Amino acid sequence: MSGWDHVGVPRKVPQPRRAASAAVGEEVVRRTLRLLVERLHPAVLDVLVAPKGLDREAGDPVILDPAEAAVPPVDSIVLAVGVDTPSGQAALLHQLAGAQIAAVVVKHTGPLASQVSAAAEASGAAVLATPPALSWGQLYTLLLTASGAALAPAAGEPEIPLGDLFALANAVAAMVGGATTIEDPSNRVLAYSNLDHPIDLPRQQTILGRAVPGEWIRRLQDAGVFRRLWNSDDVVRVAEFVDTDDYLPRLSVAVRAGGELLGSLWVIEGAQPLGAEAERTLREAADIAALHLLRHRTASDVDRQRRAEALLGLLQGGDHGERTRAILGLDAADSVTVLGFEVGPGTDAGALMSAQRVADLVAVYCESYRRRAACAATGSRVYALIPADGDNPTEQGQGLARAIVDRAGQALRLPLRAAIGSTVPDLGGVASSRREADEVLDVLAGADAPAVGSIDAMRAQVVIHRLRQLGSANPELNKGKIAALAEQDEAKGTTWVPTLRAYFDAFGDMAQAAARVNVHPNTFRYRLRRITEVFGLDLTDPDERLVAELQLRFLDQTS
């Protein structure tokens, strides 16, 4: 075998098939270094030096086996595993000078050493950096996925999901005690363990073809295995074929979130029987797998994932320069608005699934109306960044938000709330617009609030919301005469606080204020006079009136 091997896959298992070229009639996107770098984002892959530019062909990632003097394939991307010093990196580039490789990837931060830059110029290979914290196995998977997306998939063959589910498969295998595969609902292999557990011929065939062989799918269907698996959350034991020499017993469990099937886990029983404890562990592992699959389910669309990551960075106040604008497809002159959607409480797989469904709905809805938009989900909230179009972007944002809320209720049966932040002149204001959208959503969580609101229409309520948060964070702001009123109401059953609140709400109109608390106006005047006498509250002082009304708002958490 060649000294060049794939990362994270044992040599005894043949490599999954990868198309070297597109079939006749299949659309081809030229696979270049630029495509890989742009799709994987600088957080994964950054360009340190590129003597021949980034528009050169890029092949598969490979790793040099120091024990064998093998030449990597032309245009390949060499992962410099274990080559951590500038002298070692320069020596590797000199060694590969005649191999016509596309790039060498090193784990590196900071400026590139001059000797490495000079060696790269001499060899013609680009030098790319990946963060030290990223595993080589994960980088390998990301590179394969990003480059594989350059070819349109064959009919009926979905694309390889982005992300390292192999670590999850290894973790499940170690916990349960058998070779593990993670499969999607179509029985396509997403990841598999490579620990030293016994495997059988069907599993080897499954890994080789990255899908369960059709013959075995039919046999499992005929035996009712899939019917039991898809209709239950329990672990299914597959022992129907134990008399077959090339099939070992298995445990399997469906992976679901929010009622939606995400895939399944399969564990092979080896020399040690997998009993009740293994079944319990596998059932728990399905919950963990649900979160992982939710996080990675949209990542097979690398471009969409890249846009979502760029938007999340903007929402948190991150980079808002030319590169981010290019990723999001925005012009420097574009004004933008943040729309926020609240799915509901919770951080479990069901809540995350609901958020992802809403993100998909927002993206599709905007695309169907030819609206440029970037969309991302984080926790139970979904955000869309909408370029301003026309003279009244707030009104347009409200119309779009209402349409999405209505559609989510009809199609997804999800009661959404939606908020529209300020329209800002450039990407530097996105974090501020997001904060406003979040605060409007917080206000909309109150009783009898509408489903859709904007910062322009609800700024007063948002200001009160901020002041209430300030009061909660600084308890000393709540001390004083209003606190004394509230304490006496609680201790003696008096009604000083409702009386004073009615006075403020009625703008000082005694008759209207009295009606609010169902007493005679004379009785109300008496109560108000007693408040000023007993507690020393001067309602003729504008400052004291303002502070008193604010402190009443701090007391009333539902106003």
XYZ file of C-alpha atoms in Angstrom:
559
model
C 0.000 0.000 0.000
C 1.154 3.547 -0.688
C 2.594 5.591 2.133
C -0.184 8.122 1.557
C -3.286 7.223 3.506
C -6.466 8.851 4.696
C -6.586 10.271 8.191
C -8.531 8.492 10.895
C -9.385 5.341 8.862
C -7.722 2.030 9.716
C -5.741 0.498 6.886
C -7.654 -2.805 7.124
C -10.861 -1.063 6.002
C -10.971 -0.052 2.303
C -11.573 3.613 1.599
C -15.029 4.891 0.679
C -15.426 5.454 -3.032
C -14.847 9.020 -4.180
C -15.583 10.194 -7.672
C -12.468 11.227 -9.567
C -14.476 12.966 -12.249
C -18.079 13.722 -13.021
C -20.170 11.329 -15.028
C -21.476 12.249 -18.452
C -24.097 14.978 -18.158
C -23.172 15.757 -14.540
C -22.549 19.402 -13.735
C -18.976 20.087 -12.649
C -17.805 22.941 -10.458
C -14.064 23.470 -10.772
C -12.440 22.354 -7.524
C -9.805 24.882 -6.564
C -7.965 26.017 -3.471
C -10.091 29.152 -3.514
C -13.265 27.065 -3.347
C -11.976 25.130 -0.332
C -10.716 28.192 1.522
C -13.900 30.159 0.939
C -16.181 27.290 1.914
C -14.280 26.383 5.050
C -13.812 29.951 6.330
C -10.594 31.297 7.942
C -11.620 29.726 11.255
C -10.829 26.343 9.664
C -8.396 27.115 6.863
C -6.408 30.303 6.312
C -3.981 31.214 3.537
C -0.438 32.020 4.682
C 1.248 32.062 1.263
C 0.093 31.053 -2.235
C 2.861 31.437 -4.846
C 0.621 30.308 -7.723
C -2.582 31.869 -6.424
C -5.715 30.118 -5.248
C -7.287 29.356 -8.620
C -5.321 26.157 -9.114
C -6.783 22.666 -9.017
C -7.071 21.034 -5.581
C -7.172 17.284 -5.049
C -7.848 15.125 -2.007
C -6.160 15.564 1.378
C -3.344 13.099 2.042
C -0.790 12.523 4.781
C 2.853 11.497 4.408
C 3.956 8.275 6.062
C 7.569 9.033 7.085
C 8.392 5.300 6.869
C 7.792 5.214 3.113
C 9.295 7.454 0.467
C 6.108 7.842 -1.556
C 5.174 10.746 -3.832
C 1.742 12.296 -3.210
C -0.677 12.594 -6.133
C -0.535 15.709 -8.290
C -2.657 18.611 -6.937
C -3.148 16.906 -3.587
C -3.365 18.756 -0.270
C -0.713 17.468 2.113
C -1.575 17.492 5.815
C 1.685 18.118 7.657
C 0.885 15.941 10.665
C 3.634 16.109 13.259
C 5.642 18.684 11.290
C 5.461 21.493 13.804
C 8.732 23.432 13.447
C 9.609 25.980 10.737
C 12.679 23.951 9.775
C 10.603 20.785 9.451
C 7.936 22.571 7.396
C 10.569 24.085 5.098
C 12.209 20.663 4.663
C 8.841 19.093 3.759
C 8.208 21.759 1.124
C 11.650 21.213 -0.387
C 11.030 17.452 -0.378
C 7.783 17.955 -2.313
C 9.136 20.553 -4.714
C 8.769 18.327 -7.780
C 5.470 16.674 -6.828
C 3.228 19.506 -8.087
C 1.038 19.397 -4.996
C -1.527 22.149 -4.474
C -0.874 22.957 -0.817
C 0.587 21.951 2.517
C -1.569 22.435 5.623
C 0.208 23.184 8.901
C -1.026 23.808 12.423
C 0.076 27.362 12.909
C -0.797 30.739 14.424
C 0.868 34.075 13.793
C 3.234 35.131 10.974
C 4.856 32.463 8.819
C 8.602 31.976 9.241
C 10.687 33.402 6.391
C 12.350 30.056 5.661
C 8.915 28.433 5.196
C 7.772 31.248 2.901
C 10.944 30.906 0.817
C 10.508 27.121 0.562
C 6.892 27.584 -0.528
C 7.909 30.045 -3.251
C 10.511 27.592 -4.500
C 8.112 24.617 -4.534
C 5.084 26.504 -5.865
C 2.840 24.997 -3.175
C 0.523 27.112 -1.070
C 0.837 26.976 2.703
C -2.454 26.903 4.569
C -2.927 27.152 8.331
C -5.410 25.313 10.517
C -5.931 26.051 14.227
C -3.935 23.847 16.627
C -7.145 22.920 18.463
C -8.698 21.327 15.357
C -7.957 17.625 15.037
C -6.383 16.362 11.822
C -9.205 13.862 11.476
C -11.804 16.617 11.675
C -9.913 18.752 9.166
C -9.665 15.788 6.823
C -13.448 15.295 6.962
C -14.082 18.986 6.369
C -11.729 19.044 3.379
C -13.339 15.972 1.839
C -16.811 17.413 2.265
C -15.970 20.858 0.957
C -14.162 19.464 -2.066
C -16.780 16.785 -2.678
C -19.431 19.496 -2.915
C -17.711 20.702 -6.047
C -19.219 17.757 -7.925
C -22.964 17.416 -8.279
C -23.972 14.173 -6.532
C -25.104 11.204 -8.557
C -28.834 10.557 -8.752
C -30.136 9.378 -5.409
C -26.794 9.873 -3.671
C -26.824 12.610 -1.005
C -23.702 14.582 -0.208
C -21.393 13.683 2.663
C -22.353 15.778 5.709
C -19.866 18.305 6.958
C -18.377 17.736 10.400
C -16.642 15.086 12.414
C -19.214 12.559 13.536
C -16.444 9.938 13.649
C -15.475 11.044 17.143
C -19.079 10.521 18.203
C -19.111 7.036 16.650
C -15.915 6.150 18.528
C -17.403 7.461 21.775
C -20.557 5.369 21.333
C -18.468 2.299 20.444
C -16.372 2.748 23.568
C -19.425 3.235 25.815
C -21.545 0.407 24.417
C -18.740 -2.019 23.571
C -19.047 -2.710 19.852
C -18.244 -1.373 16.404
C -20.638 1.508 15.687
C -22.074 3.195 12.621
C -24.172 6.358 12.471
C -26.634 6.312 9.579
C -29.135 8.760 8.135
C -32.807 7.795 7.576
C -31.883 6.487 4.119
C -29.319 4.084 5.606
C -26.425 6.104 4.311
C -23.383 5.958 6.596
C -22.523 9.297 8.154
C -19.693 8.024 10.347
C -18.269 4.831 11.823
C -15.995 3.860 14.686
C -12.444 2.682 14.051
C -11.683 1.149 17.433
C -10.503 -2.443 17.768
C -13.922 -4.109 17.790
C -14.925 -7.152 15.724
C -16.730 -6.377 12.471
C -18.407 -8.529 9.843
C -18.580 -8.547 6.059
C -21.817 -6.507 5.791
C -20.230 -3.736 7.855
C -17.133 -3.755 5.653
C -19.391 -3.478 2.606
C -21.361 -0.692 4.286
C -18.213 1.322 4.982
C -16.815 0.679 1.533
C -19.949 1.956 -0.203
C -20.849 4.522 2.482
C -24.326 2.960 2.560
C -25.953 -0.267 3.683
C -25.889 -2.682 0.695
C -29.233 -3.018 -1.031
C -29.333 -6.770 -0.400
C -29.092 -6.272 3.355
C -31.656 -3.450 3.326
C -34.137 -5.821 1.686
C -33.379 -8.574 4.196
C -33.791 -6.180 7.139
C -37.053 -4.906 5.680
C -38.392 -8.428 5.166
C -37.508 -9.296 8.761
C -39.433 -6.240 10.029
C -36.331 -4.644 11.562
C -36.930 -1.184 10.098
C -40.604 -1.277 11.081
C -39.617 -1.936 14.691
C -36.837 0.633 14.565
C -38.750 3.558 13.040
C -41.879 3.024 15.156
C -40.195 2.891 18.540
C -37.722 4.741 20.732
C -36.559 1.445 22.235
C -33.363 -0.350 21.313
C -33.952 -3.018 18.673
C -31.944 -6.250 18.784
C -31.183 -7.639 15.309
C -30.475 -11.348 15.693
C -32.489 -12.732 12.772
C -29.366 -13.592 10.794
C -27.172 -15.184 13.468
C -27.062 -18.407 11.452
C -25.510 -16.516 8.587
C -21.733 -16.850 8.723
C -21.112 -13.281 7.605
C -23.523 -11.400 9.900
C -23.074 -10.677 13.615
C -25.950 -9.668 15.942
C -26.581 -5.952 16.332
C -28.259 -3.392 18.536
C -29.886 -0.407 16.876
C -31.806 2.657 18.027
C -33.517 5.462 16.152
C -32.269 9.036 16.681
C -35.060 11.610 16.870
C -35.560 15.238 17.828
C -38.892 16.986 18.117
C -40.619 13.949 16.639
C -38.481 14.013 13.495
C -36.297 11.068 12.540
C -32.667 12.101 12.148
C -31.026 8.708 11.697
C -29.972 5.657 13.651
C -27.110 4.124 15.638
C -25.981 0.533 14.983
C -23.631 -1.408 17.274
C -22.229 -4.865 16.428
C -22.115 -7.500 19.133
C -18.683 -9.110 19.237
C -17.260 -11.702 21.614
C -18.996 -10.101 24.616
C -22.828 -10.169 24.614
C -24.493 -6.753 24.628
C -26.977 -6.970 27.473
C -29.390 -4.663 29.277
C -26.655 -2.231 30.332
C -25.484 -1.854 26.732
C -29.072 -1.215 25.635
C -29.510 1.462 28.300
C -26.243 3.119 27.281
C -27.184 3.041 23.601
C -30.568 4.618 24.345
C -28.796 7.445 26.223
C -26.320 7.777 23.353
C -29.235 8.402 20.966
C -30.069 11.600 22.873
C -26.472 12.770 22.553
C -26.414 11.839 18.878
C -29.577 13.876 18.257
C -27.828 17.083 19.294
C -24.799 16.252 17.150
C -26.896 15.417 14.098
C -28.937 18.588 14.508
C -25.761 20.620 14.605
C -24.393 18.964 11.497
C -27.517 18.294 9.443
C -27.325 21.513 7.401
C -23.546 21.438 7.161
C -23.572 19.336 3.971
C -24.457 22.638 2.332
C -21.088 24.200 3.094
C -22.011 27.566 1.607
C -25.104 27.886 3.762
C -23.143 26.881 6.845
C -20.483 29.439 6.026
C -23.123 32.180 5.670
C -24.743 31.194 8.961
C -21.383 31.294 10.766
C -20.601 34.700 9.257
C -23.986 36.012 10.402
C -23.579 34.631 13.923
C -20.220 36.379 14.110
C -21.840 39.654 13.056
C -24.661 39.270 15.563
C -22.061 38.912 18.313
C -20.157 42.005 17.187
C -17.482 40.161 15.190
C -15.845 40.885 11.838
C -17.908 43.146 9.591
C -15.351 43.800 6.870
C -15.169 43.096 3.173
C -14.808 39.323 3.541
C -17.984 39.026 5.608
C -19.874 41.199 3.116
C -18.679 38.926 0.316
C -19.787 35.781 2.166
C -23.227 37.272 2.789
C -23.512 38.694 -0.736
C -23.944 42.296 0.447
C -22.679 45.543 -1.036
C -20.841 48.101 1.068
C -23.717 50.552 0.519
C -26.401 48.146 1.753
C -28.369 49.107 4.838
C -29.545 46.048 6.773
C -32.134 45.073 9.370
C -32.091 42.213 11.867
C -35.270 40.175 12.271
C -35.498 37.947 15.334
C -37.852 35.004 15.880
C -38.530 33.346 19.229
C -39.371 29.650 18.901
C -39.975 28.903 22.559
C -38.182 27.940 25.752
C -35.796 25.037 26.074
C -32.362 23.954 24.909
C -33.036 20.257 24.329
C -32.969 18.542 20.951
C -36.667 19.235 20.376
C -36.225 22.978 20.884
C -33.142 23.050 18.664
C -35.025 21.113 16.000
C -37.853 23.666 16.100
C -35.353 26.504 15.738
C -33.734 24.806 12.756
C -37.136 24.268 11.127
C -37.874 27.965 11.488
C -34.443 28.863 10.087
C -35.168 26.671 7.060
C -38.588 28.294 6.668
C -37.148 31.813 6.835
C -34.462 30.975 4.279
C -36.906 29.362 1.852
C -39.493 32.132 2.292
C -36.953 34.856 1.555
C -35.572 32.979 -1.441
C -39.045 32.402 -2.860
C -39.672 36.146 -2.831
C -36.216 36.884 -4.217
C -35.167 38.557 -1.001
C -31.484 38.353 -0.191
C -31.196 37.174 3.375
C -28.803 35.377 5.664
C -30.320 33.205 8.367
C -28.948 31.477 11.470
C -30.336 29.743 14.545
C -28.843 29.988 18.003
C -30.600 28.409 20.956
C -34.339 29.018 20.715
C -33.978 32.114 18.550
C -33.573 32.505 14.817
C -32.156 35.615 13.163
C -32.402 36.884 9.609
C -30.331 39.713 8.161
C -32.360 41.535 5.504
C -30.915 44.214 3.208
C -33.070 47.355 3.244
C -35.104 47.757 0.075
C -37.211 50.863 -0.516
C -38.175 53.893 1.530
C -39.740 52.116 4.509
C -37.569 49.115 5.502
C -39.239 48.761 8.919
C -42.668 48.338 7.354
C -41.260 45.838 4.864
C -39.568 43.949 7.682
C -42.837 43.807 9.614
C -44.667 42.479 6.557
C -42.061 39.771 6.045
C -42.043 38.860 9.758
C -45.856 38.605 9.880
C -45.886 36.378 6.801
C -43.277 34.054 8.343
C -45.113 33.925 11.689
C -48.367 33.051 9.910
C -46.652 30.432 7.768
C -44.925 28.841 10.753
C -48.254 28.538 12.513
C -49.871 26.896 9.491
C -47.072 24.672 8.196
C -45.053 23.901 11.330
C -47.711 24.433 14.030
C -45.222 26.602 15.888
C -46.437 29.791 17.624
C -43.675 32.286 16.828
C -42.971 35.786 18.008
C -41.055 38.101 15.709
C -39.153 41.334 16.285
C -37.616 43.887 13.954
C -34.528 45.832 15.020
C -33.403 49.178 13.653
C -32.230 49.494 10.076
C -28.492 50.237 10.252
C -26.358 51.766 7.498
C -23.641 49.093 7.487
C -22.643 45.765 9.000
C -20.983 47.487 11.942
C -24.449 48.155 13.390
C -25.751 44.575 13.110
C -24.975 43.655 16.739
C -26.914 46.721 17.918
C -29.909 45.876 15.701
C -29.807 42.305 17.038
C -29.833 43.555 20.634
C -32.917 45.642 19.880
C -34.638 42.655 18.270
C -33.825 40.560 21.354
C -35.262 43.205 23.664
C -38.434 43.501 21.593
C -38.797 39.706 21.804
C -38.401 39.928 25.585
C -41.169 42.539 25.730
C -43.391 40.477 23.423
C -43.148 37.595 25.912
C -45.479 39.534 28.221
C -49.172 38.828 28.520
C -51.477 40.103 25.763
C -48.489 41.186 23.622
C -48.787 40.998 19.833
C -46.933 38.321 17.864
C -44.886 40.856 15.864
C -43.265 44.069 17.034
C -40.574 46.507 15.965
C -38.157 48.660 17.897
C -39.654 51.744 16.229
C -43.127 50.934 17.573
C -42.026 49.573 20.956
C -39.064 51.723 21.916
C -40.768 53.024 25.059
C -41.452 49.491 26.287
C -37.872 48.508 25.458
C -36.509 51.467 27.445
C -38.622 50.401 30.428
C -37.360 46.845 29.928
C -33.755 48.049 30.037
C -34.401 50.166 33.117
C -36.099 47.228 34.838
C -33.023 45.084 34.095
C -30.857 47.871 35.478
C -32.962 47.906 38.638
C -32.648 44.141 39.000
C -28.876 44.340 38.606
C -28.618 47.258 41.050
C -31.038 46.651 43.967
C -30.105 49.984 45.577
C -32.064 51.731 42.784
C -35.257 50.215 44.208
C -34.782 51.580 47.717
C -36.752 54.572 49.037
C -40.329 55.679 49.509
C -41.928 53.301 46.968
C -40.221 50.332 48.615
C -41.644 51.502 51.957
C -45.160 51.659 50.434
C -44.829 48.147 49.089
C -43.525 46.790 52.408
C -46.489 48.241 54.321
C -48.963 46.895 51.750
C -47.497 43.438 52.225
C -47.335 43.670 56.001
C -50.704 45.324 56.754
C -52.797 44.662 53.639
C -53.026 48.343 52.679
C -53.400 49.489 49.049
C -50.855 52.305 48.789
C -49.122 50.903 45.670
C -52.320 50.344 43.600
C -53.528 53.818 44.584
C -50.341 55.533 43.470
C -50.169 53.465 40.269
C -53.745 54.429 39.387
C -52.878 58.103 39.979
C -49.957 57.932 37.531
C -51.869 55.879 34.969
C -54.723 58.417 34.984
C -52.341 61.381 34.539
C -53.512 62.812 37.861
C -57.223 62.764 36.943
C -58.793 61.981 40.349
C -62.140 60.733 39.020
C -60.498 58.399 36.491
C -57.909 57.202 38.989
C -60.634 56.438 41.557
C -62.551 54.427 38.974
C -59.455 52.368 38.299
C -59.380 51.119 41.896
C -63.190 51.158 42.365
C -63.443 53.781 45.099
C -65.170 57.173 45.438
C -63.030 60.148 44.267
C -63.093 61.589 47.819
C -61.790 58.296 49.191
C -59.074 58.313 46.565
C -58.026 61.882 47.466
C -57.809 60.876 51.112
C -55.585 57.885 50.321
C -53.321 59.990 48.124
C -52.995 62.639 50.843
C -52.101 59.970 53.406
C -49.369 58.681 51.041
C -47.780 62.127 50.863
C -48.088 62.664 54.627
C -47.001 59.233 55.915
C -44.267 58.475 53.419
C -43.123 62.007 52.574
C -43.697 61.612 48.836
C -43.829 65.014 47.138
C -45.932 64.570 43.988
C -45.399 68.211 43.033
C -41.689 67.546 42.436
C -41.145 66.366 38.799
C -37.995 64.405 39.652
C -39.651 62.622 42.570
C -42.675 61.807 40.438
C -40.431 60.345 37.697
C -38.423 58.189 40.113
C -41.589 57.033 41.868
C -43.207 55.940 38.635
C -40.049 54.113 37.496
C -39.766 52.295 40.818
C -43.407 51.269 40.499
C -42.516 49.801 37.102
C -39.658 47.873 38.708
C -42.174 46.440 41.198
C -44.633 45.475 38.471
C -42.783 42.829 36.463
C -45.787 42.279 34.176
C -46.278 45.873 33.014
